[in-house]
Tab-separated table of C-alpha atoms in Angstrom:
chain	number	residue	atom	x	y	z
A	11	UNK	CA	-0.566	0.161	-0.465
A	12	UNK	CA	0.833	3.440	-1.247
A	13	UNK	CA	0.621	7.275	0.837
A	14	UNK	CA	0.344	9.692	-1.406
A	15	UNK	CA	0.690	13.341	-0.092
A	16	UNK	CA	0.440	15.369	-3.105
A	17	UNK	CA	-3.053	14.819	-4.339
A	18	UNK	CA	-4.020	16.025	-0.414
A	19	UNK	CA	-4.720	19.324	1.324
A	20	UNK	CA	-2.074	21.531	2.815
A	21	UNK	CA	-3.080	21.860	6.191
A	22	UNK	CA	-3.546	17.738	6.562
A	23	UNK	CA	0.318	17.380	4.051
A	24	UNK	CA	1.582	19.821	7.594
A	25	UNK	CA	-0.324	17.985	10.100
A	26	UNK	CA	1.423	14.680	8.839
A	27	UNK	CA	4.490	16.560	8.434
A	28	UNK	CA	4.427	18.112	12.588
A	29	UNK	CA	3.695	14.649	13.746
A	30	UNK	CA	6.182	12.754	13.036
A	31	UNK	CA	8.810	15.805	13.078
A	32	UNK	CA	6.961	15.427	17.542
A	33	UNK	CA	6.960	11.385	16.979
A	34	UNK	CA	10.897	11.947	15.336
A	35	UNK	CA	12.102	14.180	18.361
A	36	UNK	CA	10.697	11.736	20.738
A	37	UNK	CA	12.067	9.022	20.633
A	38	UNK	CA	15.386	10.523	21.855
A	39	UNK	CA	13.933	10.561	25.717
A	40	UNK	CA	14.179	8.374	27.659
A	41	UNK	CA	11.839	7.074	30.257
A	42	UNK	CA	13.304	6.146	33.528
A	43	UNK	CA	10.824	5.210	36.806
A	44	UNK	CA	12.658	5.403	40.225
A	45	UNK	CA	12.868	1.756	41.656
A	46	UNK	CA	14.026	0.266	44.866
A	47	UNK	CA	12.958	-1.230	48.142
A	48	UNK	CA	13.284	0.638	51.454
A	49	UNK	CA	14.363	-1.181	54.779
A	50	UNK	CA	12.098	-0.935	57.833
A	51	UNK	CA	14.541	2.125	59.937
A	52	UNK	CA	15.801	0.613	62.820
A	53	UNK	CA	14.732	3.086	65.743
A	54	UNK	CA	11.650	4.304	68.350
A	55	UNK	CA	8.670	4.795	67.411
A	56	UNK	CA	6.624	7.701	68.943
A	57	UNK	CA	3.251	8.068	70.457
A	58	UNK	CA	1.469	9.321	67.532
A	59	UNK	CA	-0.801	8.087	65.703
A	60	UNK	CA	0.023	10.770	62.131
A	61	UNK	CA	-2.087	11.201	59.227
A	62	UNK	CA	-0.459	11.356	55.854
A	63	UNK	CA	-1.209	13.084	53.014
A	64	UNK	CA	0.432	12.482	49.407
A	65	UNK	CA	-0.327	14.972	46.760
A	66	UNK	CA	-1.137	14.580	43.630
A	67	UNK	CA	2.207	16.353	42.915
A	68	UNK	CA	3.616	14.268	45.367
A	69	UNK	CA	2.234	10.464	43.509
A	70	UNK	CA	3.473	12.046	40.009
A	71	UNK	CA	6.454	14.088	40.302
A	72	UNK	CA	8.764	13.901	37.325
A	73	UNK	CA	11.393	15.766	36.438
A	74	UNK	CA	13.526	16.684	33.042
A	75	UNK	CA	17.050	16.848	32.321
A	76	UNK	CA	17.840	18.615	28.968
A	77	UNK	CA	21.176	18.058	27.230
A	78	UNK	CA	23.831	20.770	26.779
A	79	UNK	CA	21.689	21.945	23.398
A	80	UNK	CA	17.473	22.198	25.378
A	81	UNK	CA	16.730	18.220	23.542
A	82	UNK	CA	14.331	16.481	26.087
A	83	UNK	CA	17.057	13.338	26.978
A	84	UNK	CA	15.046	12.050	30.451
A	85	UNK	CA	12.093	12.160	32.118
A	86	UNK	CA	12.588	10.983	35.809
A	87	UNK	CA	9.483	9.770	37.191
A	88	UNK	CA	9.749	8.724	41.278
A	89	UNK	CA	6.792	9.623	42.457
A	90	UNK	CA	5.885	6.129	43.406
A	91	UNK	CA	8.899	5.652	45.334
A	92	UNK	CA	9.182	8.527	47.692
A	93	UNK	CA	5.247	6.966	48.755
A	94	UNK	CA	6.504	4.122	48.808
A	95	UNK	CA	9.912	5.344	51.046
A	96	UNK	CA	7.698	6.682	53.430
A	97	UNK	CA	5.351	3.811	53.882
A	98	UNK	CA	8.689	2.260	54.910
A	99	UNK	CA	9.540	4.695	57.038
A	100	UNK	CA	5.961	6.432	58.682
A	101	UNK	CA	5.292	2.846	60.716
A	102	UNK	CA	7.992	2.678	62.108
A	103	UNK	CA	8.034	6.432	62.856
A	104	UNK	CA	4.889	6.329	64.666
A	105	UNK	CA	2.333	3.551	67.188
A	106	UNK	CA	-0.275	4.051	64.270
A	107	UNK	CA	0.177	5.809	60.682
A	108	UNK	CA	-3.261	6.568	58.028
A	109	UNK	CA	-3.420	7.410	54.510
A	110	UNK	CA	-5.516	10.407	53.945
A	111	UNK	CA	-7.265	11.527	50.356
A	112	UNK	CA	-7.682	14.811	51.345
A	113	UNK	CA	-7.801	17.585	54.135
A	114	UNK	CA	-11.598	16.689	54.435
A	115	UNK	CA	-11.163	12.855	55.568
A	116	UNK	CA	-13.263	12.489	58.771
A	117	UNK	CA	-10.474	9.959	59.832
A	118	UNK	CA	-7.965	13.266	60.080
A	119	UNK	CA	-9.714	13.711	62.962
A	120	UNK	CA	-8.670	10.429	64.988
A	121	UNK	CA	-5.355	11.776	64.675
A	122	UNK	CA	-2.845	14.287	66.192
A	123	UNK	CA	-1.193	15.766	63.108
A	124	UNK	CA	-1.772	14.547	59.346
A	125	UNK	CA	2.256	14.525	57.696
A	126	UNK	CA	2.062	15.786	54.455
A	127	UNK	CA	5.290	16.202	52.484
A	128	UNK	CA	6.567	18.144	49.111
A	129	UNK	CA	9.164	17.887	46.685
A	130	UNK	CA	10.213	21.589	46.281
A	131	UNK	CA	13.947	20.777	43.184
A	132	UNK	CA	15.091	18.066	41.627
A	133	UNK	CA	18.248	18.190	40.020
A	134	UNK	CA	20.583	15.524	38.843
A	135	UNK	CA	23.944	16.129	37.707
A	136	UNK	CA	25.575	13.458	34.748
A	137	UNK	CA	29.335	12.289	34.471
A	138	UNK	CA	29.472	13.431	30.857
A	139	UNK	CA	28.278	17.018	32.121
A	140	UNK	CA	30.226	17.347	35.615
A	141	UNK	CA	33.333	14.403	34.102
A	142	UNK	CA	33.195	13.202	37.767
A	143	UNK	CA	32.860	9.520	38.130
A	144	UNK	CA	29.533	9.355	39.897
A	145	UNK	CA	26.298	10.171	39.343
A	146	UNK	CA	23.980	12.841	41.184
A	147	UNK	CA	21.025	13.385	42.164
A	148	UNK	CA	20.016	16.071	45.391
A	149	UNK	CA	16.441	16.059	45.419
A	150	UNK	CA	14.891	19.121	48.016
A	151	UNK	CA	11.598	18.222	50.189
A	152	UNK	CA	8.999	20.670	52.307
A	153	UNK	CA	8.251	18.382	54.957
A	154	UNK	CA	4.845	19.957	56.961
A	155	UNK	CA	3.167	18.729	59.302
A	156	UNK	CA	-0.801	20.337	60.098
A	157	UNK	CA	-3.131	19.949	62.417
A	158	UNK	CA	-6.782	18.846	61.599
A	159	UNK	CA	-7.552	21.957	60.520
A	160	UNK	CA	-4.899	22.624	58.438
A	161	UNK	CA	-3.265	24.596	60.787
A	162	UNK	CA	0.690	24.973	60.535
A	163	UNK	CA	2.134	22.909	63.232
A	164	UNK	CA	5.867	22.037	61.898
A	165	UNK	CA	7.445	23.125	58.318
A	166	UNK	CA	10.952	22.695	57.963
A	167	UNK	CA	13.272	22.032	54.400
A	168	UNK	CA	15.535	19.071	54.620
A	169	UNK	CA	17.657	18.550	50.907
A	170	UNK	CA	18.557	14.782	50.655
A	171	UNK	CA	21.884	14.238	48.090
A	172	UNK	CA	22.429	10.531	46.615
A	173	UNK	CA	25.588	9.217	44.703
A	174	UNK	CA	26.467	6.150	42.662
A	175	UNK	CA	29.631	5.624	40.993
A	176	UNK	CA	30.509	4.731	36.848
A	177	UNK	CA	31.350	1.799	35.967
A	178	UNK	CA	32.777	-0.425	32.686
A	179	UNK	CA	29.120	-1.801	32.138
A	180	UNK	CA	26.691	0.124	34.281
A	181	UNK	CA	23.444	2.356	32.080
A	182	UNK	CA	22.933	5.730	32.910
A	183	UNK	CA	19.674	4.818	33.373
A	184	UNK	CA	20.743	2.239	36.388
A	185	UNK	CA	24.033	4.881	37.514
A	186	UNK	CA	20.577	7.296	38.415
A	187	UNK	CA	18.633	4.464	39.977
A	188	UNK	CA	20.877	3.859	42.194
A	189	UNK	CA	21.533	7.256	42.952
A	190	UNK	CA	18.301	8.220	43.683
A	191	UNK	CA	17.980	5.076	46.092
A	192	UNK	CA	21.204	6.501	47.896
A	193	UNK	CA	18.847	10.051	47.954
A	194	UNK	CA	15.285	8.492	49.432
A	195	UNK	CA	17.131	6.225	51.756
A	196	UNK	CA	19.396	9.586	52.698
A	197	UNK	CA	15.893	11.030	52.935
A	198	UNK	CA	14.315	8.495	55.604
A	199	UNK	CA	17.951	8.569	57.573
A	200	UNK	CA	17.805	11.870	58.049
A	201	UNK	CA	13.658	12.811	58.245
A	202	UNK	CA	13.648	9.669	61.091
A	203	UNK	CA	16.447	10.696	63.190
A	204	UNK	CA	16.217	14.179	63.446
A	205	UNK	CA	12.515	14.558	63.462
A	206	UNK	CA	12.114	15.212	66.935
A	207	UNK	CA	15.545	17.448	67.065
A	208	UNK	CA	13.584	19.795	64.959
A	209	UNK	CA	12.842	23.341	66.633
A	210	UNK	CA	8.725	23.568	65.942
A	211	UNK	CA	7.938	20.112	66.134
A	212	UNK	CA	9.832	19.925	69.427
A	213	UNK	CA	7.710	22.436	70.486
A	214	UNK	CA	3.866	20.904	68.928
A	215	UNK	CA	5.302	17.545	71.396
A	216	UNK	CA	5.354	19.311	74.090
A	217	UNK	CA	2.711	21.450	73.743
A	218	UNK	CA	0.274	18.046	73.602
B	4	UNK	CA	42.768	-12.561	27.985
B	5	UNK	CA	45.901	-12.434	29.629
B	6	UNK	CA	47.393	-10.837	32.219
B	7	UNK	CA	50.176	-8.049	32.199
B	8	UNK	CA	52.150	-8.187	36.617
B	9	UNK	CA	50.968	-6.230	38.821
B	10	UNK	CA	52.869	-5.077	41.837
B	11	UNK	CA	51.149	-5.221	45.209
B	12	UNK	CA	52.415	-3.163	48.850
B	13	UNK	CA	50.672	-3.667	52.292
B	14	UNK	CA	51.722	-1.227	54.766
B	15	UNK	CA	49.864	-2.158	58.125
B	16	UNK	CA	49.945	-0.027	61.445
B	17	UNK	CA	49.268	-2.041	65.080
B	18	UNK	CA	47.177	-0.161	67.847
B	19	UNK	CA	46.013	-2.507	70.042
B	20	UNK	CA	45.927	-6.682	70.022
B	21	UNK	CA	43.284	-8.485	67.852
B	22	UNK	CA	41.728	-11.805	68.549
B	23	UNK	CA	37.956	-13.695	67.485
B	24	UNK	CA	36.291	-15.659	68.555
B	25	UNK	CA	34.501	-19.013	66.613
B	26	UNK	CA	30.679	-17.808	67.357
B	27	UNK	CA	32.298	-13.337	66.844
B	28	UNK	CA	31.799	-12.386	62.970
B	29	UNK	CA	33.396	-9.620	60.734
B	30	UNK	CA	31.169	-6.727	59.452
B	31	UNK	CA	33.326	-5.219	55.715
B	32	UNK	CA	31.923	-1.166	55.338
B	33	UNK	CA	33.238	1.446	52.493
B	34	UNK	CA	33.331	4.698	52.663
B	35	UNK	CA	31.753	6.330	51.136
B	36	UNK	CA	31.006	10.224	52.700
B	37	UNK	CA	34.215	11.730	49.685
B	38	UNK	CA	32.592	14.228	47.174
B	39	UNK	CA	33.968	12.804	43.697
B	40	UNK	CA	34.891	9.344	45.023
B	41	UNK	CA	33.104	6.372	46.975
B	42	UNK	CA	34.453	3.298	47.773
B	43	UNK	CA	33.546	0.218	45.271
B	44	UNK	CA	30.567	-2.354	47.016
B	45	UNK	CA	32.604	-4.795	44.363
B	46	UNK	CA	35.604	-4.766	46.103
B	47	UNK	CA	34.040	-4.431	49.911
B	48	UNK	CA	32.438	-7.349	48.761
B	49	UNK	CA	35.640	-9.515	47.243
B	50	UNK	CA	37.415	-8.473	50.117
B	51	UNK	CA	34.994	-10.149	52.566
B	52	UNK	CA	34.206	-13.007	50.249
B	53	UNK	CA	38.184	-13.945	50.836
B	54	UNK	CA	38.264	-13.396	54.426
B	55	UNK	CA	35.313	-16.087	54.604
B	56	UNK	CA	37.231	-18.511	52.044
B	57	UNK	CA	40.218	-21.214	52.802
B	58	UNK	CA	42.019	-21.055	56.757
B	59	UNK	CA	41.299	-19.595	59.248
B	60	UNK	CA	38.370	-18.724	58.179
B	61	UNK	CA	35.547	-15.389	59.610
B	62	UNK	CA	32.741	-15.551	58.828
B	63	UNK	CA	31.599	-12.283	57.353
B	64	UNK	CA	28.901	-9.876	57.878
B	65	UNK	CA	28.005	-9.133	54.449
B	66	UNK	CA	28.050	-5.146	53.463
B	67	UNK	CA	24.241	-4.753	52.146
B	68	UNK	CA	22.372	-7.218	55.166
B	69	UNK	CA	24.362	-5.675	58.633
B	70	UNK	CA	23.338	-1.717	55.990
B	71	UNK	CA	19.684	-2.883	55.600
B	72	UNK	CA	20.009	-4.034	59.271
B	73	UNK	CA	20.960	-0.838	60.939
B	74	UNK	CA	19.225	1.344	58.533
B	75	UNK	CA	19.730	4.261	59.406
B	76	UNK	CA	22.505	4.062	61.598
B	77	UNK	CA	24.497	3.220	58.436
B	78	UNK	CA	23.951	5.303	55.703
B	79	UNK	CA	27.048	7.663	54.021
B	80	UNK	CA	25.738	11.513	56.666
B	81	UNK	CA	24.993	8.615	59.075
B	82	UNK	CA	27.550	6.815	59.650
B	83	UNK	CA	30.420	7.352	62.236
B	84	UNK	CA	33.625	8.651	61.368
B	85	UNK	CA	35.514	7.565	64.579
B	86	UNK	CA	35.866	4.799	66.333
B	87	UNK	CA	34.932	7.554	69.741
B	88	UNK	CA	30.924	7.662	67.883
B	89	UNK	CA	30.164	4.074	68.411
B	90	UNK	CA	29.779	4.508	71.894
B	91	UNK	CA	27.575	6.793	71.742
B	92	UNK	CA	25.868	4.553	68.923
B	93	UNK	CA	25.403	2.082	70.788
B	94	UNK	CA	24.104	3.978	73.457
B	95	UNK	CA	21.377	3.202	71.305
B	96	UNK	CA	19.654	0.298	72.209
B	97	UNK	CA	18.397	-0.391	69.373
B	98	UNK	CA	21.562	-0.670	67.895
B	99	UNK	CA	23.293	-2.836	70.076
B	100	UNK	CA	20.963	-5.244	69.907
B	101	UNK	CA	21.398	-5.296	66.055
B	102	UNK	CA	25.392	-5.901	67.058
B	103	UNK	CA	24.996	-7.968	69.123
B	104	UNK	CA	22.396	-10.230	66.959
B	105	UNK	CA	24.693	-10.282	64.858
B	106	UNK	CA	27.750	-10.615	67.382
B	107	UNK	CA	29.613	-8.590	65.648
B	108	UNK	CA	32.827	-8.355	66.905
B	109	UNK	CA	35.524	-5.989	64.551
B	110	UNK	CA	34.100	-3.530	62.418
B	111	UNK	CA	36.469	-3.090	59.543
B	112	UNK	CA	35.929	0.298	57.322
B	113	UNK	CA	37.234	0.073	53.746
B	114	UNK	CA	37.883	3.293	51.837
B	115	UNK	CA	40.177	3.907	48.732
B	116	UNK	CA	38.981	3.282	44.460
B	117	UNK	CA	41.365	2.820	41.662
B	118	UNK	CA	42.792	5.307	38.893
B	119	UNK	CA	43.153	4.982	35.468
B	120	UNK	CA	46.403	6.765	34.714
B	121	UNK	CA	48.703	7.356	31.946
B	122	UNK	CA	46.815	5.823	28.360
B	123	UNK	CA	48.711	6.754	25.647
B	124	UNK	CA	48.560	4.962	21.453
B	125	UNK	CA	45.957	4.734	19.529
B	126	UNK	CA	44.236	1.953	17.688
B	127	UNK	CA	42.233	1.773	14.656
B	128	UNK	CA	39.347	-0.738	13.495
B	129	UNK	CA	38.590	-1.734	9.640
B	130	UNK	CA	35.815	-3.632	8.452
B	131	UNK	CA	35.504	-4.452	4.787
B	132	UNK	CA	33.387	-6.707	2.376
B	133	UNK	CA	36.125	-9.574	2.564
B	134	UNK	CA	36.537	-9.030	6.007
B	135	UNK	CA	38.497	-6.343	9.386
B	136	UNK	CA	41.326	-5.769	11.536
B	137	UNK	CA	42.492	-4.179	13.694
B	138	UNK	CA	46.177	-2.361	14.153
B	139	UNK	CA	47.615	-0.178	16.899
B	140	UNK	CA	48.601	-0.094	20.303
B	141	UNK	CA	47.509	1.319	23.397
B	142	UNK	CA	48.516	1.057	27.228
B	143	UNK	CA	47.800	2.454	30.891
B	144	UNK	CA	48.185	2.621	34.361
B	145	UNK	CA	46.195	1.061	36.471
B	146	UNK	CA	46.057	2.495	40.935
B	147	UNK	CA	44.368	0.458	43.661
B	148	UNK	CA	45.336	2.611	46.994
B	149	UNK	CA	42.484	1.453	49.170
B	150	UNK	CA	43.208	2.100	53.559
B	151	UNK	CA	40.758	-0.561	56.605
B	152	UNK	CA	40.741	0.407	59.836
B	153	UNK	CA	40.027	-2.039	62.280
B	154	UNK	CA	37.339	-0.831	65.026
B	155	UNK	CA	37.069	-2.949	68.054
B	156	UNK	CA	33.621	-2.949	69.136
B	157	UNK	CA	34.113	-3.981	72.322
B	158	UNK	CA	37.021	-1.611	73.743
B	159	UNK	CA	35.386	1.036	70.907
B	160	UNK	CA	39.159	1.345	69.951
B	161	UNK	CA	40.280	1.579	66.561
B	162	UNK	CA	43.423	-0.749	66.436
B	163	UNK	CA	44.379	-0.397	63.591
B	164	UNK	CA	44.756	0.381	59.132
B	165	UNK	CA	46.101	-0.881	56.998
B	166	UNK	CA	47.358	0.439	54.033
B	167	UNK	CA	47.224	-1.905	50.216
B	168	UNK	CA	48.759	0.312	47.235
B	169	UNK	CA	48.348	-1.337	43.714
B	170	UNK	CA	49.621	-0.367	40.260
B	171	UNK	CA	50.090	-2.436	36.530
B	172	UNK	CA	50.003	-1.645	33.761
B	173	UNK	CA	48.014	-3.064	30.787
B	174	UNK	CA	48.596	-4.116	27.037
B	175	UNK	CA	47.038	-3.992	24.142
B	176	UNK	CA	48.559	-4.683	21.396
B	177	UNK	CA	46.180	-5.527	17.982
B	178	UNK	CA	47.970	-7.596	14.738
B	179	UNK	CA	44.143	-7.797	13.043
B	180	UNK	CA	42.659	-8.808	16.214
B	181	UNK	CA	43.144	-7.063	19.935
B	182	UNK	CA	44.859	-8.802	22.365
B	183	UNK	CA	44.649	-7.205	25.710
B	184	UNK	CA	47.161	-8.025	28.821
B	185	UNK	CA	45.459	-6.409	31.094
B	186	UNK	CA	47.295	-5.718	34.912
B	187	UNK	CA	44.250	-7.160	37.587
B	188	UNK	CA	45.731	-4.748	39.891
B	189	UNK	CA	42.313	-4.478	41.946
B	190	UNK	CA	41.941	-8.140	42.622
B	191	UNK	CA	45.558	-8.426	43.776
B	192	UNK	CA	44.769	-5.589	46.344
B	193	UNK	CA	41.719	-7.803	46.703
B	194	UNK	CA	43.614	-10.954	47.971
B	195	UNK	CA	46.546	-8.965	49.691
B	196	UNK	CA	44.034	-6.507	51.849
B	197	UNK	CA	42.185	-9.586	52.514
B	198	UNK	CA	44.533	-12.057	53.719
B	199	UNK	CA	46.297	-9.600	55.795
B	200	UNK	CA	43.467	-8.793	57.773
B	201	UNK	CA	42.228	-11.686	58.172
B	202	UNK	CA	46.015	-12.286	59.560
B	203	UNK	CA	44.909	-8.614	61.737
B	204	UNK	CA	41.985	-10.069	63.129
B	205	UNK	CA	43.185	-13.021	64.180
B	206	UNK	CA	46.364	-10.856	65.627
B	207	UNK	CA	48.640	-13.325	64.495
């Protein structure tokens, strides 16, 4: 079967041409879903009932890395891995953890507070650009603790960092995934160990 | 693949008496705090494997199993940097309990990397309808330098440091087919460091 464009209207030819161009350009983008397993923290529990709220921005968080010429290069999806991480960490930190769908969820009345993490920034450094033999990932979070009315109890920034060395048979995607998993573990360690040292959290805990 | 010559030097600095019982074990951990490199887990695993084999074999806890079980206390930003930090760490009930379960007597911190320098020469390969082939010559030098610090978990002291430095020149001549003559510096550094660590921990 042959497709003839000569006799087709101009708008149709332009549409087909633009679709082909967009398909060709999208061929260069690789999609990476961050995957990793996160151990349960080995820490003493805080006697609190905490609700956790993952907003859509966190659940569907993705970051696009561009090449030096501005072309879309790698799309990194890390929303699900963040939720897996918090689901492993929070039950080890608090006596009881309940996931809520929103601040109007009736279950918020049964908890001491609501934890609502937000990703503010994601940065990636690739060996081909930095000339260092490591893949690096930085993630900046805003950790928020609010009461059942949505009023802020504590609000602090956590920056996590992960790196992994280049290896002979390691792909770029694998290097980024490993660095991101190290960054997520770094978040879990600093969040779980420093939670009660945050001045605002200390003030709130003392007021209970 | 053929092996090229490697020269390895091992230095030991003992700061305390050592010895290990049959029900005690050792954990070997890679340092990952440096900004521009990190100790490869493959090397740490290699040292552990060699120490757990042969005469006077020692029970080794795999690095990943230990770090996951102790999570979040041995992550790059939370791991103790000095032997004296162990006292504060072991004051945490959950940490002390896990260490007892593993039966850890010595904690060995390995830090280092392999650097490739002096890359010279060139090889060109062509493929045609009648066949293909390569012609040329390449050479480079590898230098593997690793430090191992041994902490006694009972006395909470650094009982010694072992340094291993292995260097070797690799060659890649190509006359139709490339013939690599690779200096296995990292493998030699691993073997020598593991042998020395095994003797050190056994108190020999």
